mmCIF file with all atom_site columns, C-alpha atoms in Angstrom:
data_model
loop_
_atom_site.group_PDB
_atom_site.id
_atom_site.type_symbol
_atom_site.label_atom_id
_atom_site.label_alt_id
_atom_site.label_comp_id
_atom_site.label_asym_id
_atom_site.label_entity_id
_atom_site.label_seq_id
_atom_site.pdbx_PDB_ins_code
_atom_site.Cartn_x
_atom_site.Cartn_y
_atom_site.Cartn_z
_atom_site.occupancy
_atom_site.B_iso_or_equiv
_atom_site.pdbx_formal_charge
_atom_site.auth_seq_id
_atom_site.auth_comp_id
_atom_site.auth_asym_id
_atom_site.auth_atom_id
_atom_site.pdbx_PDB_model_num
ATOM 1  C CA . MET E 1 1  ? 0.000   0.000  0.000   1.00 0.00 ? 1  MET E CA 1
ATOM 2  C CA . SER E 1 2  ? 1.253   3.466  -0.771  1.00 0.00 ? 2  SER E CA 1
ATOM 3  C CA . ALA E 1 3  ? 2.320   5.673  2.127   1.00 0.00 ? 3  ALA E CA 1
ATOM 4  C CA . GLY E 1 4  ? 0.551   8.800  0.897   1.00 0.00 ? 4  GLY E CA 1
ATOM 5  C CA . GLN E 1 5  ? 1.071   11.908 -1.157  1.00 0.00 ? 5  GLN E CA 1
ATOM 6  C CA . GLY E 1 6  ? 4.481   11.994 -2.835  1.00 0.00 ? 6  GLY E CA 1
ATOM 7  C CA . SER E 1 7  ? 5.174   8.313  -2.194  1.00 0.00 ? 7  SER E CA 1
ATOM 8  C CA . THR E 1 8  ? 6.556   6.066  -4.902  1.00 0.00 ? 8  THR E CA 1
ATOM 9  C CA . GLY E 1 9  ? 3.201   4.279  -5.111  1.00 0.00 ? 9  GLY E CA 1
ATOM 10 C CA . ASN E 1 10 ? 1.350   7.511  -5.820  1.00 0.00 ? 10 ASN E CA 1
ATOM 11 C CA . VAL E 1 11 ? 3.905   8.626  -8.398  1.00 0.00 ? 11 VAL E CA 1
ATOM 12 C CA . LEU E 1 12 ? 3.552   5.278  -10.170 1.00 0.00 ? 12 LEU E CA 1
ATOM 13 C CA . ALA E 1 13 ? -0.249  5.554  -9.985  1.00 0.00 ? 13 ALA E CA 1
ATOM 14 C CA . ALA E 1 14 ? -0.143  9.074  -11.455 1.00 0.00 ? 14 ALA E CA 1
ATOM 15 C CA . ILE E 1 15 ? 2.045   7.836  -14.315 1.00 0.00 ? 15 ILE E CA 1
ATOM 16 C CA . CYS E 1 16 ? -0.418  5.004  -14.973 1.00 0.00 ? 16 CYS E CA 1
ATOM 17 C CA . SER E 1 17 ? -3.309  7.491  -15.027 1.00 0.00 ? 17 SER E CA 1
ATOM 18 C CA . PHE E 1 18 ? -1.353  9.661  -17.440 1.00 0.00 ? 18 PHE E CA 1
ATOM 19 C CA . PHE E 1 19 ? -1.562  6.872  -20.016 1.00 0.00 ? 19 PHE E CA 1
ATOM 20 C CA . ILE E 1 20 ? -5.057  5.562  -19.199 1.00 0.00 ? 20 ILE E CA 1
ATOM 21 C CA . PRO E 1 21 ? -7.464  7.566  -17.008 1.00 0.00 ? 21 PRO E CA 1
ATOM 22 C CA . GLY E 1 22 ? -8.418  5.495  -13.965 1.00 0.00 ? 22 GLY E CA 1
ATOM 23 C CA . LEU E 1 23 ? -5.534  3.050  -14.243 1.00 0.00 ? 23 LEU E CA 1
ATOM 24 C CA . GLY E 1 24 ? -3.707  4.723  -11.349 1.00 0.00 ? 24 GLY E CA 1
ATOM 25 C CA . GLN E 1 25 ? -6.748  4.364  -9.129  1.00 0.00 ? 25 GLN E CA 1
ATOM 26 C CA . LEU E 1 26 ? -6.984  0.720  -10.154 1.00 0.00 ? 26 LEU E CA 1
ATOM 27 C CA . VAL E 1 27 ? -3.327  0.213  -9.197  1.00 0.00 ? 27 VAL E CA 1
ATOM 28 C CA . GLN E 1 28 ? -4.168  1.749  -5.797  1.00 0.00 ? 28 GLN E CA 1
ATOM 29 C CA . GLY E 1 29 ? -7.020  -0.739 -5.375  1.00 0.00 ? 29 GLY E CA 1
ATOM 30 C CA . ARG E 1 30 ? -9.830  1.816  -5.792  1.00 0.00 ? 30 ARG E CA 1
ATOM 31 C CA . LEU E 1 31 ? -12.001 -0.036 -8.297  1.00 0.00 ? 31 LEU E CA 1
ATOM 32 C CA . LEU E 1 32 ? -15.127 2.148  -8.216  1.00 0.00 ? 32 LEU E CA 1
ATOM 33 C CA . ILE E 1 33 ? -13.389 5.500  -8.762  1.00 0.00 ? 33 ILE E CA 1
ATOM 34 C CA . ALA E 1 34 ? -11.167 3.858  -11.407 1.00 0.00 ? 34 ALA E CA 1
ATOM 35 C CA . ALA E 1 35 ? -14.235 2.760  -13.365 1.00 0.00 ? 35 ALA E CA 1
ATOM 36 C CA . VAL E 1 36 ? -15.853 6.203  -12.976 1.00 0.00 ? 36 VAL E CA 1
ATOM 37 C CA . MET E 1 37 ? -12.728 8.008  -14.217 1.00 0.00 ? 37 MET E CA 1
ATOM 38 C CA . PHE E 1 38 ? -12.312 5.658  -17.174 1.00 0.00 ? 38 PHE E CA 1
ATOM 39 C CA . VAL E 1 39 ? -15.952 5.838  -18.287 1.00 0.00 ? 39 VAL E CA 1
ATOM 40 C CA . LEU E 1 40 ? -16.217 9.625  -17.839 1.00 0.00 ? 40 LEU E CA 1
ATOM 41 C CA . ALA E 1 41 ? -13.008 10.211 -19.763 1.00 0.00 ? 41 ALA E CA 1
ATOM 42 C CA . ALA E 1 42 ? -14.129 7.874  -22.566 1.00 0.00 ? 42 ALA E CA 1
ATOM 43 C CA . ILE E 1 43 ? -17.504 9.603  -22.870 1.00 0.00 ? 43 ILE E CA 1
ATOM 44 C CA . LEU E 1 44 ? -16.099 13.114 -22.668 1.00 0.00 ? 44 LEU E CA 1
ATOM 45 C CA . TRP E 1 45 ? -13.277 12.481 -25.153 1.00 0.00 ? 45 TRP E CA 1
ATOM 46 C CA . ILE E 1 46 ? -16.030 12.176 -27.754 1.00 0.00 ? 46 ILE E CA 1
ATOM 47 C CA . VAL E 1 47 ? -16.756 15.896 -27.291 1.00 0.00 ? 47 VAL E CA 1
ATOM 48 C CA . TRP E 1 48 ? -13.115 16.861 -26.691 1.00 0.00 ? 48 TRP E CA 1
ATOM 49 C CA . LEU E 1 49 ? -13.536 17.450 -22.951 1.00 0.00 ? 49 LEU E CA 1
ATOM 50 C CA . GLY E 1 50 ? -11.990 14.164 -21.836 1.00 0.00 ? 50 GLY E CA 1
ATOM 51 C CA . TRP E 1 51 ? -8.748  15.935 -20.981 1.00 0.00 ? 51 TRP E CA 1
ATOM 52 C CA . ILE E 1 52 ? -10.499 17.405 -17.921 1.00 0.00 ? 52 ILE E CA 1
ATOM 53 C CA . ILE E 1 53 ? -11.219 13.955 -16.477 1.00 0.00 ? 53 ILE E CA 1
ATOM 54 C CA . HIS E 1 54 ? -7.797  12.758 -17.638 1.00 0.00 ? 54 HIS E CA 1
ATOM 55 C CA . LEU E 1 55 ? -6.083  15.503 -15.606 1.00 0.00 ? 55 LEU E CA 1
ATOM 56 C CA . TRP E 1 56 ? -8.391  14.874 -12.642 1.00 0.00 ? 56 TRP E CA 1
ATOM 57 C CA . SER E 1 57 ? -7.448  11.185 -12.763 1.00 0.00 ? 57 SER E CA 1
ATOM 58 C CA . ILE E 1 58 ? -3.714  11.987 -12.719 1.00 0.00 ? 58 ILE E CA 1
ATOM 59 C CA . LEU E 1 59 ? -4.036  14.471 -9.848  1.00 0.00 ? 59 LEU E CA 1
ATOM 60 C CA . ASP E 1 60 ? -6.329  12.201 -7.838  1.00 0.00 ? 60 ASP E CA 1
ATOM 61 C CA . ALA E 1 61 ? -3.848  9.327  -8.092  1.00 0.00 ? 61 ALA E CA 1
ATOM 62 C CA . ALA E 1 62 ? -0.905  11.544 -7.180  1.00 0.00 ? 62 ALA E CA 1
ATOM 63 C CA . LEU E 1 63 ? -2.569  13.194 -4.183  1.00 0.00 ? 63 LEU E CA 1
ATOM 64 C CA . PHE E 1 64 ? -4.344  10.115 -2.752  1.00 0.00 ? 64 PHE E CA 1
ATOM 65 C CA . LYS E 1 65 ? -3.901  9.606  0.993   1.00 0.00 ? 65 LYS E CA 1
ATOM 66 C CA . PRO E 1 66 ? -4.974  6.150  2.204   1.00 0.00 ? 66 PRO E CA 1
ATOM 67 C CA . ARG E 1 67 ? -7.007  5.960  5.390   1.00 0.00 ? 67 ARG E CA 1
ATOM 68 C CA . MET E 1 68 ? -5.154  4.448  8.300   1.00 0.00 ? 68 MET E CA 1
#
């Protein structure tokens, strides 16, 4: 499990989300938000707004703080 913001796990998750929105959340074990990010990005890329969800996915993965 990643240790929190700035940890190697979060950096890796952010890199994964850079390539595929939601993949970073999936790597972190957050299945529901991963599916939401992926579907929203796929739908919105049709109207050229998918980059918003794509960026949100990257930032969410990078800034994730697991509950202790």
